[in-house]
CSV table of C-alpha atoms in Angstrom, one decimal:
chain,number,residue,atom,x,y,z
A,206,UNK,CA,0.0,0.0,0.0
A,207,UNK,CA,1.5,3.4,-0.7
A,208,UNK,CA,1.9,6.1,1.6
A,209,UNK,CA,-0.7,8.4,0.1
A,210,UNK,CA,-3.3,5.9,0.9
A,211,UNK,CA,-2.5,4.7,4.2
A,212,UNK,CA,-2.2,8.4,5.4
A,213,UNK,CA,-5.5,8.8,3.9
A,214,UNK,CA,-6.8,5.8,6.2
A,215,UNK,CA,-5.0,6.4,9.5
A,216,UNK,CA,-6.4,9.0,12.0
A,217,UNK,CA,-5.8,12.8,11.0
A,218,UNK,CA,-3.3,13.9,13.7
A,219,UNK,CA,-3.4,17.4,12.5
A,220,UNK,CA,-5.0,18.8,15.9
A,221,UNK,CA,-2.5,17.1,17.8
A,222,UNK,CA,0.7,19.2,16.1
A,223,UNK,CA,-1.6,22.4,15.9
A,224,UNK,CA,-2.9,22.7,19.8
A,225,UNK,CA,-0.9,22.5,22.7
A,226,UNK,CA,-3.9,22.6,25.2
A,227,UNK,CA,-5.5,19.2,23.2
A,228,UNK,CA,-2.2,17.2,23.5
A,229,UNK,CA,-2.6,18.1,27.2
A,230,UNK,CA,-6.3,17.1,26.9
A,231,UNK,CA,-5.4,14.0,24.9
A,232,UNK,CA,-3.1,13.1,27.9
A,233,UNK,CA,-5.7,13.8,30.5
A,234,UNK,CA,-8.6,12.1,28.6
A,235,UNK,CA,-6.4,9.0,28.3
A,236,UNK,CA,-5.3,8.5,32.2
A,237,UNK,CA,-9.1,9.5,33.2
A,238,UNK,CA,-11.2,7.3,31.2
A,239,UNK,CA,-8.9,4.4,32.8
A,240,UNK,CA,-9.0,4.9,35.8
A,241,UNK,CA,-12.8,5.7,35.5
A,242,UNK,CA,-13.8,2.7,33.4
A,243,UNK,CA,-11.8,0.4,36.1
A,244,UNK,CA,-14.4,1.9,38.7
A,245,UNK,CA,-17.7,1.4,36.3
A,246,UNK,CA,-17.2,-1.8,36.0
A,247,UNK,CA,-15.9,-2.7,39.6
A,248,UNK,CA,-19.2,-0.3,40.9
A,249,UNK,CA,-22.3,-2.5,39.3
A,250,UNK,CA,-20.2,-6.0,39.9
A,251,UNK,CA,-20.0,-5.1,43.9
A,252,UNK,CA,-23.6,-4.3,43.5
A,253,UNK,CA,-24.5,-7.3,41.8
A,254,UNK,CA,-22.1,-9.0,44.3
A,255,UNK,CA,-23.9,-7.4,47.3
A,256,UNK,CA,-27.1,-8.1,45.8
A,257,UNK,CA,-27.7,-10.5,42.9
A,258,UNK,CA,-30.2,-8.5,41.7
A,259,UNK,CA,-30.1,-7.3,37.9
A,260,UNK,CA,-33.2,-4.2,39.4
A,261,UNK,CA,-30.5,-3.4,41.9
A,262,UNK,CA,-27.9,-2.7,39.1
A,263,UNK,CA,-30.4,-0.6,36.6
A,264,UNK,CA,-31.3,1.4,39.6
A,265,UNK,CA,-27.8,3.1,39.2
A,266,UNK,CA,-29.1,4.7,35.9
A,267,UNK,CA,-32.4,5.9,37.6
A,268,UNK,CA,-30.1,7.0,41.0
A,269,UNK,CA,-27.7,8.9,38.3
A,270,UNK,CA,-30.6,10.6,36.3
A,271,UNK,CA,-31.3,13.5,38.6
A,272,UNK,CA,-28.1,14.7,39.1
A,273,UNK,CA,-27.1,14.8,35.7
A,274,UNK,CA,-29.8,16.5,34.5
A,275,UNK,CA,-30.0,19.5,36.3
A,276,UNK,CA,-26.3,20.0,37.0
A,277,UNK,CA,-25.5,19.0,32.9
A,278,UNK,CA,-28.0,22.0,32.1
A,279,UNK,CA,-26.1,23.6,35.3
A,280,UNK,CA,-22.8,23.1,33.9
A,281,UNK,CA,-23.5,24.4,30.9
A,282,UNK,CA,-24.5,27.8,32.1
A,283,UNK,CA,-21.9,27.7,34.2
A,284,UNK,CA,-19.2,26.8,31.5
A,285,UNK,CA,-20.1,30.3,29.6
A,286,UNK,CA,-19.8,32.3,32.4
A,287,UNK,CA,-16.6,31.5,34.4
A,288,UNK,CA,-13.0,30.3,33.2
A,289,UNK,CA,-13.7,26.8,31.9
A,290,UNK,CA,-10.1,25.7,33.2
A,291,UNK,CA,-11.0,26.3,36.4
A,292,UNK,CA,-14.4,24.5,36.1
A,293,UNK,CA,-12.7,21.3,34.7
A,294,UNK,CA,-9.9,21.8,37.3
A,295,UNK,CA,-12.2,22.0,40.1
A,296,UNK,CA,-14.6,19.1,39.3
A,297,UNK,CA,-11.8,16.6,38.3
A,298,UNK,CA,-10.7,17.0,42.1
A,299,UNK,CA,-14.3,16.1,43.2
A,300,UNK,CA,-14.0,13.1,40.9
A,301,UNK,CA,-11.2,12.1,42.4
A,302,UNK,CA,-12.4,12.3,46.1
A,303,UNK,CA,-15.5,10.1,45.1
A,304,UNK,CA,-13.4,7.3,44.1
A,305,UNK,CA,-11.3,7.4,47.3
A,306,UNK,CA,-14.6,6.9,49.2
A,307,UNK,CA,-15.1,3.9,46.6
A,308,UNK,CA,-11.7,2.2,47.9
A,309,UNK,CA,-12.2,3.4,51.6
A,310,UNK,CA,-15.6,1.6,51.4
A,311,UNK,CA,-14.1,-1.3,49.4
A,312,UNK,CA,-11.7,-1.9,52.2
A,313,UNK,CA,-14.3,-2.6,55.5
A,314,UNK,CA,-14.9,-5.6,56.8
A,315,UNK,CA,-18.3,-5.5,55.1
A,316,UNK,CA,-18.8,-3.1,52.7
A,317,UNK,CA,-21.8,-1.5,52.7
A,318,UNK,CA,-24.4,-0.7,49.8
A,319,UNK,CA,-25.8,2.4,50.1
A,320,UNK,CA,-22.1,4.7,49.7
A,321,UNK,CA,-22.3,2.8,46.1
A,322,UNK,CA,-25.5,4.5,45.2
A,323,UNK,CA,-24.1,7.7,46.9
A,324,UNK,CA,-21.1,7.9,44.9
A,325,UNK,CA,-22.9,6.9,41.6
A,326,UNK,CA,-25.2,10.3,42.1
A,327,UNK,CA,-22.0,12.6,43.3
A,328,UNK,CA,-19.9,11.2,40.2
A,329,UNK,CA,-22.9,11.9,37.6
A,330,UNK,CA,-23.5,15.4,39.0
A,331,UNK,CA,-20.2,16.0,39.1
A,332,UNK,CA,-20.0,14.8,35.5
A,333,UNK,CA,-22.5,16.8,35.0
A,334,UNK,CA,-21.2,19.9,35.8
A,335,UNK,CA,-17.6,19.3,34.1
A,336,UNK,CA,-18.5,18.0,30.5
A,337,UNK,CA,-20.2,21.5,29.1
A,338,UNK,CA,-16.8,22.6,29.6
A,339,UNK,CA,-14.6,20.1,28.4
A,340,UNK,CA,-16.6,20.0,25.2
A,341,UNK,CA,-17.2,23.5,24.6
A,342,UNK,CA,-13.1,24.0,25.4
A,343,UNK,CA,-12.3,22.3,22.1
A,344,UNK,CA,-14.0,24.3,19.6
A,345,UNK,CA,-11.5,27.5,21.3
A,346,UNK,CA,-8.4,25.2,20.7
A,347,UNK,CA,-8.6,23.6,17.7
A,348,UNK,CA,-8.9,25.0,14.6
A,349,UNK,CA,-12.3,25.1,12.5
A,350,UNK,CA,-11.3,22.7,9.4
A,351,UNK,CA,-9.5,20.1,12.2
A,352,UNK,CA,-12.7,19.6,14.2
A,353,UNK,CA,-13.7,16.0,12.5
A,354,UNK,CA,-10.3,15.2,13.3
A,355,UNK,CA,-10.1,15.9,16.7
A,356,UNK,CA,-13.1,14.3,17.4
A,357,UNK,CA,-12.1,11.3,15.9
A,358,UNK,CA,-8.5,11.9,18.1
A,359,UNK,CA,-10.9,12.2,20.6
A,360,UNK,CA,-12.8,8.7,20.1
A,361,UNK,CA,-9.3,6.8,20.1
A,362,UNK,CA,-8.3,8.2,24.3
A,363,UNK,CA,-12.5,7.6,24.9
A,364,UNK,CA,-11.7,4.4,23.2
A,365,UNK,CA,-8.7,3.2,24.8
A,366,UNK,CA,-9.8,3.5,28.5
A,367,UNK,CA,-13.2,1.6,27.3
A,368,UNK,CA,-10.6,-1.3,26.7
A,369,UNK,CA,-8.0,-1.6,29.0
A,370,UNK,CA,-10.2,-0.1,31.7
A,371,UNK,CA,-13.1,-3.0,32.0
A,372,UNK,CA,-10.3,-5.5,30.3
A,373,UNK,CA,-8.2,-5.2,33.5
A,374,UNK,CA,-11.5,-4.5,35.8
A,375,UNK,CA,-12.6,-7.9,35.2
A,376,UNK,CA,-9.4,-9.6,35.8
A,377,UNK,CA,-8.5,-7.4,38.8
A,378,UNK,CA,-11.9,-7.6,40.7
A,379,UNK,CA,-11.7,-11.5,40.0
A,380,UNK,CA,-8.2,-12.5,41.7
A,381,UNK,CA,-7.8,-9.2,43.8
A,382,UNK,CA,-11.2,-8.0,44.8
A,383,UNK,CA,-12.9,-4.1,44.2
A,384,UNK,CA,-10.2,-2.6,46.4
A,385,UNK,CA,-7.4,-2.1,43.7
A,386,UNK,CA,-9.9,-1.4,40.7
A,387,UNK,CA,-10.9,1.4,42.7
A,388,UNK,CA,-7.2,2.4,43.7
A,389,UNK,CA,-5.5,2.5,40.0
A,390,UNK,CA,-9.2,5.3,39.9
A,391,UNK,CA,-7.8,7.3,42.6
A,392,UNK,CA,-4.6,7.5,41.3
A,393,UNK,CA,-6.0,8.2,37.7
A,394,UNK,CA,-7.3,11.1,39.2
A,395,UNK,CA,-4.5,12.8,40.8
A,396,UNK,CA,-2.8,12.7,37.5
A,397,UNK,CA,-5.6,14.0,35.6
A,398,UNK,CA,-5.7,17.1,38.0
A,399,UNK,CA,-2.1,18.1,37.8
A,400,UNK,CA,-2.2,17.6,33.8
A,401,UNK,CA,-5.7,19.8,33.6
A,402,UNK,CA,-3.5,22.4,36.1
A,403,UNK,CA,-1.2,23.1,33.0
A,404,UNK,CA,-4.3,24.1,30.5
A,405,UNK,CA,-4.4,28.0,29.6
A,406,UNK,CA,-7.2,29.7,31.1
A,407,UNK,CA,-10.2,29.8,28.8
A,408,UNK,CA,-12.2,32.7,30.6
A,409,UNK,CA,-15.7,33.3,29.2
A,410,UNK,CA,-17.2,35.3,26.3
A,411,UNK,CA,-17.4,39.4,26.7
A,412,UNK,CA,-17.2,38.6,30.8
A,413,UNK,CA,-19.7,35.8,30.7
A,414,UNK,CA,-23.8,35.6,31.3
A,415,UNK,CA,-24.6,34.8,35.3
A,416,UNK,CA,-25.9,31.6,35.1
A,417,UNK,CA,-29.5,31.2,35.4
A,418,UNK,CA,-32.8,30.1,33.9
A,419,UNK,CA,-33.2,32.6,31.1
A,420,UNK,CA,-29.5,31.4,30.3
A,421,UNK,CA,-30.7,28.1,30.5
A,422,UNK,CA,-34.1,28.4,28.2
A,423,UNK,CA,-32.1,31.1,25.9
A,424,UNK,CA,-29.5,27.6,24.8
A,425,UNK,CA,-32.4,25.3,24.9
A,426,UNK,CA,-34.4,27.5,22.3
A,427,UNK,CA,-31.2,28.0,20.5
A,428,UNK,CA,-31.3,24.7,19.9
A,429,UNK,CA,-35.0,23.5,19.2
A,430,UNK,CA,-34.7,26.3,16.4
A,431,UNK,CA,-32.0,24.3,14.9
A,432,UNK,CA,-33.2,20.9,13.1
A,433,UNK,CA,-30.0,20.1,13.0
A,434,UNK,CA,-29.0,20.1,16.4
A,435,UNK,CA,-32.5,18.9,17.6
A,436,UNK,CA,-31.9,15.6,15.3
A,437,UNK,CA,-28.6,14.7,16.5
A,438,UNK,CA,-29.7,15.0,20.4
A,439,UNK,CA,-32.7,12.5,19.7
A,440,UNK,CA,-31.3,10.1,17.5
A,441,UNK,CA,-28.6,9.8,20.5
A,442,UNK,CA,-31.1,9.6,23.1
A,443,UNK,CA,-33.2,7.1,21.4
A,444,UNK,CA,-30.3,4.9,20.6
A,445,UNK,CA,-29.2,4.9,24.1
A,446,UNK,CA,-32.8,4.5,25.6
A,447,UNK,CA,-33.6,1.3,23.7
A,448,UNK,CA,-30.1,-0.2,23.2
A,449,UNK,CA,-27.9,0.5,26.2
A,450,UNK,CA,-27.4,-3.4,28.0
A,451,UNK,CA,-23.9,-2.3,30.3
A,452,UNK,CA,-26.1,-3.1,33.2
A,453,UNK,CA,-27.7,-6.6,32.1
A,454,UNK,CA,-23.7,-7.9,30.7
A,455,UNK,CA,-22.5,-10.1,33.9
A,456,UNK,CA,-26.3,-11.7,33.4
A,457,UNK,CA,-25.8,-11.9,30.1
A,458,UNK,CA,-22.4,-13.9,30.9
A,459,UNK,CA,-24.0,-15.9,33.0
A,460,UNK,CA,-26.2,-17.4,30.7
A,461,UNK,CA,-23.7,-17.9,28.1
A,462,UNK,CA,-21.6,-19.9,31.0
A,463,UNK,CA,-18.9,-17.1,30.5
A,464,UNK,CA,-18.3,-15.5,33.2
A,465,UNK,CA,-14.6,-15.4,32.7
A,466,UNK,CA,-15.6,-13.1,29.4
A,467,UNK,CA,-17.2,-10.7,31.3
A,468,UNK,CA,-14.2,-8.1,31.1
A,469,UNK,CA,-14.4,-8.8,27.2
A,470,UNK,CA,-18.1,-8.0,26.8
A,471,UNK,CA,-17.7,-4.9,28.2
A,472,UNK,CA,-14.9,-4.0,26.4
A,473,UNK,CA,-15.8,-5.3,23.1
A,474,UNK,CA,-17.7,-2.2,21.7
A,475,UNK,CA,-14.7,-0.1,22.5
A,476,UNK,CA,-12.6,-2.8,20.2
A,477,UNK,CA,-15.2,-1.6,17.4
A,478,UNK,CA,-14.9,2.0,18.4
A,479,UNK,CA,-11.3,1.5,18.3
A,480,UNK,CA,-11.1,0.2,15.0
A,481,UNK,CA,-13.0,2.4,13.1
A,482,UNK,CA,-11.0,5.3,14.8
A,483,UNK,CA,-7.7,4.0,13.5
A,484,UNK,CA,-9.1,3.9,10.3
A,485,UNK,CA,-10.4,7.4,10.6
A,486,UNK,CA,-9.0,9.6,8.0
A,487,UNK,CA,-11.3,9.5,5.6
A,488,UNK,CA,-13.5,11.5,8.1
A,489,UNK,CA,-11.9,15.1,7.4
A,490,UNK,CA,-12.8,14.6,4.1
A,491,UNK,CA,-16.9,13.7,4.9
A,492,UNK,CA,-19.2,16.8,4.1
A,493,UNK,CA,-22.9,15.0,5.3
A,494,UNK,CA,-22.0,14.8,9.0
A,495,UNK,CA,-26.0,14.1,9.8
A,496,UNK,CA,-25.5,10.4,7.7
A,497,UNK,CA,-23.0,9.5,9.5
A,498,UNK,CA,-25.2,10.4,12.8
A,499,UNK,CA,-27.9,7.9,11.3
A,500,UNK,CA,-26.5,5.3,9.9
A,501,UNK,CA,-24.4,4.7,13.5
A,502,UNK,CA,-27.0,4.7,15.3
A,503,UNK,CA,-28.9,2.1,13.2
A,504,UNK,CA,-26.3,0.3,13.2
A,505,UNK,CA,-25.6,0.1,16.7
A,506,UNK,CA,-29.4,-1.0,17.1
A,507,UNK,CA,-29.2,-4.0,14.7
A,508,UNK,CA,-25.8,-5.4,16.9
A,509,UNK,CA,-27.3,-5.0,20.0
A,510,UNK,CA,-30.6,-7.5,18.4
A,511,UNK,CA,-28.2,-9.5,16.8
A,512,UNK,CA,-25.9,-9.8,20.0
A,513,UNK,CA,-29.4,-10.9,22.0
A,514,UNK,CA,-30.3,-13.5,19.5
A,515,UNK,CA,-26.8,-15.5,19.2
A,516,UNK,CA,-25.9,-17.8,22.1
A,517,UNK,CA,-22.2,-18.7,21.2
A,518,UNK,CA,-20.0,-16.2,23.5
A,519,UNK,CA,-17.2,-15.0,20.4
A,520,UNK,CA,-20.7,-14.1,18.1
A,521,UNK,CA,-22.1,-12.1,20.6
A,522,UNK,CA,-18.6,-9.9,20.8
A,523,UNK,CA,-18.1,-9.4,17.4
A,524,UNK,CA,-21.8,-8.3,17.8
A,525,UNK,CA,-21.0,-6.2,20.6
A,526,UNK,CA,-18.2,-5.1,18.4
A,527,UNK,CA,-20.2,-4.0,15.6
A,528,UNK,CA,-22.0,-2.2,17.7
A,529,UNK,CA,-19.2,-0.2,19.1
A,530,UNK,CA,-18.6,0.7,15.5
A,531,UNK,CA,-21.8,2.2,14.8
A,532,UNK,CA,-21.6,4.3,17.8
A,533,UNK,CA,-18.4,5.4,16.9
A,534,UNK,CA,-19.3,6.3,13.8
A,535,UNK,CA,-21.9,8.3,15.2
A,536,UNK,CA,-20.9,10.3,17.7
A,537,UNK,CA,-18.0,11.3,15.3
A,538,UNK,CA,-20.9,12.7,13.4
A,539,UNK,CA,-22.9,14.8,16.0
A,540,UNK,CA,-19.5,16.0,17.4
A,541,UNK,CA,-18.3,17.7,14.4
A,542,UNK,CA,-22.0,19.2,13.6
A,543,UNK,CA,-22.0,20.3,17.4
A,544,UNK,CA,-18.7,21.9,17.2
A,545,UNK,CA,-18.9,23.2,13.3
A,546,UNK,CA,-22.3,25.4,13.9
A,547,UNK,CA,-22.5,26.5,18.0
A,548,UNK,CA,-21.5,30.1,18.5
A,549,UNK,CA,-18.8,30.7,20.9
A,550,UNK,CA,-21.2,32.5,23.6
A,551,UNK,CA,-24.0,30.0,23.3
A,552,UNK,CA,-21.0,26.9,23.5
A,553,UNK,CA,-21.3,25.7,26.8
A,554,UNK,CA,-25.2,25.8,27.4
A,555,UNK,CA,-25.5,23.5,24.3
A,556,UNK,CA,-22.8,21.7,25.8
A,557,UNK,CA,-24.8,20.7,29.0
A,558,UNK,CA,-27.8,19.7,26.4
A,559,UNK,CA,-25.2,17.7,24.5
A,560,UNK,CA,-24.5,16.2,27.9
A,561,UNK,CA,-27.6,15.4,28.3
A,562,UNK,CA,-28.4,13.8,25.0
A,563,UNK,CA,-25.5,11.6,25.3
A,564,UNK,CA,-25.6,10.9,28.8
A,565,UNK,CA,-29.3,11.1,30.1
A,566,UNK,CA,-30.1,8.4,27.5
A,567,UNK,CA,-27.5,5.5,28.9
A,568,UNK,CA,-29.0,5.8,32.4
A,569,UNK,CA,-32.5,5.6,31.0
A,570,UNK,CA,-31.2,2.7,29.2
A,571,UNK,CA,-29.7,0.6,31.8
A,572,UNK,CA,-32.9,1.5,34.1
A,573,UNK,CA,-34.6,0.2,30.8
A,574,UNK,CA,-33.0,-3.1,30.1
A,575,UNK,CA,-32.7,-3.9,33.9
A,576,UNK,CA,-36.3,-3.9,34.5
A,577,UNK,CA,-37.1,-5.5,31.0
A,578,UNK,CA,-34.7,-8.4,32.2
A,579,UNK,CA,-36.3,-8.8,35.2
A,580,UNK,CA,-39.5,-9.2,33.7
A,581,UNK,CA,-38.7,-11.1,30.6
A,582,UNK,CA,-35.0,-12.0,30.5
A,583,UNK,CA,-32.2,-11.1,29.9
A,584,UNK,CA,-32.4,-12.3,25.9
A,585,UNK,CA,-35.3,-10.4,25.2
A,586,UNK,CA,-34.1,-7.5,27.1
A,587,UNK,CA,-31.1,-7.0,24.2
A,588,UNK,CA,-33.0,-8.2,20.7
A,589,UNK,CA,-35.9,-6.1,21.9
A,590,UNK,CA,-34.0,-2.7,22.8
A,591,UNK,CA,-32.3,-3.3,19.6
A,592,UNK,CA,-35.1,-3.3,17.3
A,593,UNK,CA,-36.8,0.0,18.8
A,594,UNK,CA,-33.4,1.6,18.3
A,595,UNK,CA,-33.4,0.8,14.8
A,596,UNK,CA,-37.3,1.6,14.6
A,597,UNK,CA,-36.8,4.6,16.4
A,598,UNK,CA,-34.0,6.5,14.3
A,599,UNK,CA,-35.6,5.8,11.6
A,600,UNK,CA,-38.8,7.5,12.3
A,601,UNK,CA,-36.8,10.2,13.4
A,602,UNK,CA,-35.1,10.5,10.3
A,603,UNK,CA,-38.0,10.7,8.5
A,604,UNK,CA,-39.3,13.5,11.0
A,605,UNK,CA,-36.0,15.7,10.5
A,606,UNK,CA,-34.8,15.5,7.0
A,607,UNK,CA,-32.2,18.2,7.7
A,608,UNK,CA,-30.3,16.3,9.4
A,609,UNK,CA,-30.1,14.1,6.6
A,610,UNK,CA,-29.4,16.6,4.5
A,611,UNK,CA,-26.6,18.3,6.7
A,612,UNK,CA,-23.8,19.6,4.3
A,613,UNK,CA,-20.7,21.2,6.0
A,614,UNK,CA,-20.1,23.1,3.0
A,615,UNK,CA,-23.4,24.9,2.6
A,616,UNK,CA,-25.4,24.8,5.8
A,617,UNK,CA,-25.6,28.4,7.2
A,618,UNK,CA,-24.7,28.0,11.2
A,619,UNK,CA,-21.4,26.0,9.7
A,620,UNK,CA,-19.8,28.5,7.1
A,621,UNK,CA,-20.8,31.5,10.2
A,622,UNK,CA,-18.9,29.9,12.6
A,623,UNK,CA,-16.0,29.3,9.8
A,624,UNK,CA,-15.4,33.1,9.2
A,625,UNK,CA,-15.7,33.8,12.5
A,626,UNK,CA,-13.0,31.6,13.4
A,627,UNK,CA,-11.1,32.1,10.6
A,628,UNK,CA,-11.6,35.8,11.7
A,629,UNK,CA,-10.1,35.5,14.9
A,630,UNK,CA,-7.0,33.2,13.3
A,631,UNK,CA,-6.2,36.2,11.0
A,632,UNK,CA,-6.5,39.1,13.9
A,633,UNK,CA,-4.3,36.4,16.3
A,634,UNK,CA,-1.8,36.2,13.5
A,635,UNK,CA,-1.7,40.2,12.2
A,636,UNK,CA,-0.7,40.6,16.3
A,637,UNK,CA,2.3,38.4,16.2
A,638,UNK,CA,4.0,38.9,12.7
A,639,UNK,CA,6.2,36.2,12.0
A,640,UNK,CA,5.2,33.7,14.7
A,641,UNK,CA,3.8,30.4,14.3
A,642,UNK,CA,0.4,30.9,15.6
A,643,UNK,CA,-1.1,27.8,17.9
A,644,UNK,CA,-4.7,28.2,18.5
A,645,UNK,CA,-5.7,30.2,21.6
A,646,UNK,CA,-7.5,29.2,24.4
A,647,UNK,CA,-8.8,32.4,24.6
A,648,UNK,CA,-10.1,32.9,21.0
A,649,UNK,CA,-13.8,33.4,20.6
């Protein structure tokens, strides 16, 4: 294969030679979702430990729900009206402190059940309040015509974590108990702070907007104006809602008398996800963002059936596989249409909607699939979901044809928020003759 065409398959690593402040997020992203996916896999095992009950294990999403609604919407007023360094800073500490009361509680005699639940609400609210910021950081430090690229960049640290976190969980929790899992979290952490300590500041727009309702309701009307925008967030949520089985896996393994894949299952969608992000670089080139939003999602809905009807352990992860694909695939999609057509000043409340699209839909999901299991099985549970994900985008599809129809090239909100950063790029560069400009954290 020659050179011109394997450049043109691997990932795009144009964002990480052009921004200082996403190598350090690259860096961060990596250590955190480690240490974090050791910890959400060891969390629902000791509750399925302490309990051997698949309701007790959905009942994370539904004791996860609250918090990460209001403070996602929270956050994302927050994120436009303070230094978004600081926010991030701030919250990865708090992270950090909940998965030290995860290991202290791992460590009694007999640990007890209700700090679990406790921890799972602090870490979503937490969440909550820290991924408007994160998100809405990247559109300020990487540059307008790299944003498919860093999203895809992005994907791979995601990606990474998904693997070798549950991967290692599984093996861990099995010779060593939850005590270490939660310990390599802790020190994930600490790492992850002193790396988010070295970002610039990213203060907000014109002095910010006090966050508040009318912030609140003035992003969320932003974005039911936008078909666009509107299309990606449901497609996500349905998807998720229907066809989100984390919490039914260890019964899944169970049945297939393969317990010892357990660590597997959960990391096989990340393989997918992993693959198709190595194999990324065709995506600068894509112009109809909104297909790619559609076609993931249907495909993650058709693996998830398929992964429900097979009883041999190695189909249902290349299933499972498939289906980390289609999600890949997809979020790679809405990320780039998020980050291409958001103003600057509006960033961060769409940010906590996006948090909420992406995030409020999993928890509905594994309240969803645990309660269907315990009603009809776990089988059903998957082949069903999967279906009314498939079902589902595709009715919404039909509903919003602009997504469908989404060109980078010509749709209005992308080519404004081109000039405008291609504006700023010009005015950085005319102040520093001479210099090679990296994107500023700063830049509107």
């Amino acid at each position: 294969m020659s050179t011109p065409r394997l450049t043109a398959v691997l990932p795009d690593l144009a964002p990480w030679r052009s921004s200082r402040d996403f190598r350090l997020l690259f860096y961060q992203g990596t250590v955190t979702f480690f240490g974090s996916f050791m910890a959400m896999i060891a969390l629902p095992l000791q509750i399925k430990h302490l309990t051997d009950s698949p309701l007790a294990v959905g009942a994370m999403g539904a004791v996860e729900l609250v918090p990460l609604v209001v403070c996602g919407l929270y956050g994302g007023a927050l994120a436009d009206a303070v230094d978004r360094r600081r926010l991030i800073l701030l919250s990865e500490a708090g992270l950090g402190v909940l998965a030290l009361a995860l290991l202290v509680n791992s460590l009694l005699p007999e640990p007890l059940l209700w700090p679990l639940y406790v921890v799972a609400a602090g870490v979503s609210a937490l969440t909550g309040l820290q991924r408007p910021a994160l998100d809405s950081l990247m559109a300020r430090i990487v540059p307008h015509d790299q944003l498919s690229a860093a999203a895809a960049l992005n994907g791979l640290r995601y990606q990474f974590g998904a693997i070798a976190g549950p991967a290692l969980a599984g093996v861990v929790v099995a010779w060593a108990g939850y005590a270490p899992a939660y310990a390599v979290t802790v020190v994930g952490f600490v790492v992850s702070v002193v790396l988010c300590g070295r970002l610039r500041p990213a203060p907000p727009v014109g002095g910010g907007e006090k966050p508040s309702l009318r912030a609140i309701a003035e992003g969320a009307r932003y974005a039911w104006s936008r078909p666009v925008l509107l299309g990606t967030y449901a497609v996500d949520m349905a998807a998720m809602f229907f066809a989100f089985p984390n919490a039914i896996l260890p019964f899944l393994a169970d049945e297939l008398d393969a317990a010892w894949a357990l660590g597997l299952m959960y990391a096989a969608g990340a393989v997918g996800s992993l693959v198709l992000g190595m194999t990324s670089g065709w995506v600068s080139r894509v112009r109809r963002h909104g297909l790619l939003v559609v076609f993931g999602a249907a495909a993650w809905g058709l693996a998830i059936a398929a992964a429900g009807w097979f009883s041999g352990i190695w189909l249902v992860l290349l299933c499972l596989a498939v289906a980390g694909a289609g999600d890949m695939l997809s979020g790679l999609g809405r990320a780039t249409i998020w980050n291409q057509t958001i103003p600057e000043e509006l960033r961060g409340r769409l940010a906590g909607i996006e948090v909420l699209s992406y995030s409020v839909g999993p928890q509905l999901g594994q309240v969803r699939a645990g309660t269907m299991a315990g009603w009809t099985g776990t089988r059903p549970a998957f082949w069903s979901g999967g279906l009314a994900c498939v079902a589902s985008v595709g009715l919404l599809a039909a509903l919003l044809p602009k997504l469908i129809s989404y060109d980078a090239h010509t749709d209005a909100d992308a080519l404004a928020r081109r000039a405008a950063r291609e504006a700023t790029d010009t005015a950085g560069a005319a102040k520093e003759p001479g210099a090679v400009k990296e994107p500023d954290a700063t830049a509107v």
